[in-house]
GROMACS .gro file of C-alpha atoms in nm:
model
  161
    1MET     CA    1  -2.401  -1.305   2.034
    2ALA     CA    2  -2.132  -1.295   2.288
    3PHE     CA    3  -1.776  -1.206   2.204
    4GLU     CA    4  -1.549  -1.430   2.158
    5ALA     CA    5  -1.176  -1.403   2.315
    6LEU     CA    6  -0.992  -1.198   2.078
    7GLY     CA    7  -0.681  -1.435   2.085
    8GLU     CA    8  -0.892  -1.661   1.909
    9LEU     CA    9  -0.972  -1.442   1.653
   10LEU     CA   10  -0.633  -1.278   1.567
   11ASP     CA   11  -0.347  -1.457   1.405
   12ASP     CA   12  -0.097  -1.273   1.617
   13SER     CA   13   0.222  -1.409   1.463
   14LEU     CA   14   0.406  -1.416   1.106
   15ARG     CA   15   0.597  -1.661   0.990
   16LEU     CA   16   0.868  -1.610   0.773
   17PRO     CA   17   1.082  -1.873   0.570
   18VAL     CA   18   1.430  -1.738   0.494
   19GLY     CA   19   1.672  -2.028   0.364
   20ASN     CA   20   1.589  -2.353   0.566
   21ARG     CA   21   1.449  -2.202   0.862
   22THR     CA   22   1.097  -2.027   0.957
   23TYR     CA   23   1.124  -1.743   1.159
   24THR     CA   24   0.801  -1.609   1.339
   25VAL     CA   25   0.759  -1.281   1.410
   26PRO     CA   26   0.518  -1.236   1.721
   27ALA     CA   27   0.277  -0.967   1.743
   28PRO     CA   28   0.448  -0.642   1.853
   29SER     CA   29   0.330  -0.427   2.171
   30ALA     CA   30   0.087  -0.181   2.121
   31GLU     CA   31   0.390   0.094   2.150
   32VAL     CA   32   0.579  -0.084   1.852
   33GLY     CA   33   0.250  -0.085   1.674
   34LEU     CA   34   0.188   0.302   1.718
   35ARG     CA   35   0.519   0.407   1.631
   36THR     CA   36   0.590   0.171   1.359
   37GLN     CA   37   0.233   0.336   1.212
   38ALA     CA   38   0.376   0.643   1.259
   39LEU     CA   39   0.698   0.645   1.069
   40ILE     CA   40   0.499   0.457   0.785
   41ASN     CA   41   0.261   0.745   0.776
   42ALA     CA   42   0.548   1.028   0.797
   43ALA     CA   43   0.749   0.825   0.529
   44ALA     CA   44   0.457   0.823   0.290
   45VAL     CA   45   0.397   1.208   0.368
   46ALA     CA   46   0.758   1.279   0.276
   47ALA     CA   47   0.758   1.078  -0.021
   48ASP     CA   48   0.441   1.292  -0.167
   49GLY     CA   49   0.668   1.584  -0.082
   50GLY     CA   50   0.492   1.703   0.239
   51ALA     CA   51   0.600   1.836   0.575
   52VAL     CA   52   0.748   1.575   0.814
   53ASP     CA   53   0.702   1.557   1.184
   54GLU     CA   54   1.099   1.556   1.233
   55GLN     CA   55   1.006   1.420   1.594
   56VAL     CA   56   0.879   1.099   1.428
   57LEU     CA   57   1.138   1.056   1.193
   58SER     CA   58   1.426   1.142   1.421
   59ASP     CA   59   1.707   0.897   1.503
   60ALA     CA   60   1.589   0.788   1.827
   61ALA     CA   61   1.262   0.697   1.675
   62GLU     CA   62   1.437   0.464   1.396
   63ARG     CA   63   1.705   0.327   1.613
   64ASP     CA   64   1.613  -0.052   1.688
   65LEU     CA   65   1.311  -0.053   1.478
   66TYR     CA   66   1.391  -0.348   1.288
   67ARG     CA   67   1.483  -0.514   1.649
   68ASP     CA   68   1.187  -0.412   1.786
   69VAL     CA   69   0.930  -0.521   1.474
   70LEU     CA   70   1.126  -0.870   1.460
   71GLY     CA   71   1.110  -0.955   1.843
   72PRO     CA   72   1.302  -1.244   1.918
   73ALA     CA   73   1.319  -1.314   1.562
   74HIS     CA   74   1.589  -1.067   1.503
   75ASP     CA   75   1.836  -1.217   1.752
   76GLN     CA   76   1.774  -1.543   1.609
   77MET     CA   77   1.862  -1.432   1.242
   78VAL     CA   78   2.157  -1.253   1.336
   79ALA     CA   79   2.296  -1.539   1.531
   80ASP     CA   80   2.221  -1.771   1.218
   81GLY     CA   81   2.407  -1.546   1.008
   82VAL     CA   82   2.126  -1.423   0.799
   83SER     CA   83   2.212  -1.181   0.524
   84TRP     CA   84   2.176  -0.806   0.568
   85PRO     CA   85   1.914  -0.782   0.235
   86ALA     CA   86   1.723  -1.111   0.387
   87LEU     CA   87   1.697  -0.953   0.728
   88LYS     CA   88   1.577  -0.597   0.617
   89HIS     CA   89   1.327  -0.788   0.394
   90CYS     CA   90   1.179  -0.959   0.697
   91ALA     CA   91   1.170  -0.631   0.902
   92ILE     CA   92   1.027  -0.448   0.627
   93THR     CA   93   0.761  -0.712   0.549
   94ALA     CA   94   0.668  -0.698   0.932
   95MET     CA   95   0.649  -0.329   0.937
   96VAL     CA   96   0.364  -0.353   0.665
   97TRP     CA   97   0.212  -0.648   0.845
   98ILE     CA   98   0.205  -0.420   1.145
   99ALA     CA   99   0.075  -0.086   0.956
  100GLN     CA  100  -0.184  -0.279   0.744
  101ASP     CA  101  -0.253  -0.658   0.776
  102LYS     CA  102  -0.089  -0.977   0.663
  103ALA     CA  103  -0.247  -1.010   0.290
  104ALA     CA  104  -0.055  -0.661   0.261
  105ALA     CA  105   0.249  -0.836   0.417
  106GLU     CA  106   0.223  -1.158   0.200
  107ARG     CA  107   0.228  -0.935  -0.110
  108PHE     CA  108   0.525  -0.748  -0.041
  109TRP     CA  109   0.747  -1.028   0.066
  110HIS     CA  110   0.625  -1.204  -0.259
  111SER     CA  111   0.736  -0.895  -0.454
  112ALA     CA  112   1.069  -0.942  -0.285
  113GLY     CA  113   1.036  -0.531  -0.194
  114ASP     CA  114   1.031  -0.480  -0.589
  115PRO     CA  115   0.773  -0.202  -0.644
  116SER     CA  116   0.736  -0.269  -0.993
  117ARG     CA  117   0.672  -0.629  -0.893
  118LEU     CA  118   0.434  -0.504  -0.625
  119ALA     CA  119   0.168  -0.289  -0.855
  120PRO     CA  120   0.123  -0.436  -1.200
  121ASN     CA  121   0.194  -0.178  -1.492
  122ARG     CA  122  -0.115   0.020  -1.656
  123GLN     CA  123  -0.112  -0.229  -1.960
  124ALA     CA  124  -0.147  -0.518  -1.767
  125ARG     CA  125  -0.397  -0.377  -1.551
  126ARG     CA  126  -0.592  -0.275  -1.844
  127SER     CA  127  -0.581  -0.614  -2.014
  128ARG     CA  128  -0.730  -0.757  -1.681
  129SER     CA  129  -1.006  -0.525  -1.650
  130GLY     CA  130  -1.123  -0.490  -1.987
  131GLY     CA  131  -0.978  -0.160  -1.986
  132ALA     CA  132  -1.059   0.091  -2.252
  133ASN     CA  133  -1.181  -0.019  -2.621
  134SER     CA  134  -1.259   0.140  -2.925
  135THR     CA  135  -1.625   0.071  -2.941
  136LYS     CA  136  -1.859   0.398  -2.919
  137ARG     CA  137  -2.111   0.499  -2.642
  138PRO     CA  138  -2.475   0.481  -2.770
  139GLY     CA  139  -2.644   0.799  -2.756
  140SER     CA  140  -2.923   0.880  -2.526
  141THR     CA  141  -3.221   0.667  -2.494
  142SER     CA  142  -3.447   0.891  -2.297
  143GLY     CA  143  -3.662   0.964  -2.600
  144THR     CA  144  -3.595   1.332  -2.570
  145SER     CA  145  -3.384   1.523  -2.805
  146THR     CA  146  -3.217   1.874  -2.797
  147ARG     CA  147  -3.365   2.162  -2.987
  148PRO     CA  148  -3.168   2.288  -3.282
  149ALA     CA  149  -2.940   2.586  -3.199
  150THR     CA  150  -3.058   2.930  -3.317
  151THR     CA  151  -2.867   3.199  -3.433
  152ARG     CA  152  -2.836   3.480  -3.190
  153GLY     CA  153  -2.827   3.873  -3.252
  154LYS     CA  154  -2.989   4.046  -3.522
  155PRO     CA  155  -3.282   3.862  -3.718
  156GLN     CA  156  -3.142   3.741  -4.056
  157GLY     CA  157  -3.291   3.939  -4.335
  158LYS     CA  158  -3.230   4.086  -4.684
  159ARG     CA  159  -2.908   4.263  -4.683
  160ARG     CA  160  -2.894   4.620  -4.805
  161PRO     CA  161  -2.656   4.700  -5.085
   0.00000   0.00000   0.00000
């Protein structure tokens, strides 16, 4: 089996519908992809209270990040007068696509950036999975039993008055 051309295997763009228009975000360069991945990892570490590499989260590293991840779609959105919340949602969706994959980006897109819509709450997860129930587990079926506990210490005999 020979390798197929990578361009035929990968869908290297993201199409984001905003208003009456669909913007195409091309795959980023390796440099932008690596920087985006580093920023997302650093943000996750910071959110967990860990020590963050200051150089990764510097203003210079963050400058023009939205423009970089959206590529030419950024300038098209600005020229079309797209609102700031919409542009920001598109850029973060593109960052999720770059750092993870298209399926994760679609989940983020459909959550409208609301984390509570992204991950269902515990009760909803349990109701889908069957969750905990009140049925007791059966005992061992190995056919062996444990010995009764013995008392330790002095043997039990008659008590002296």
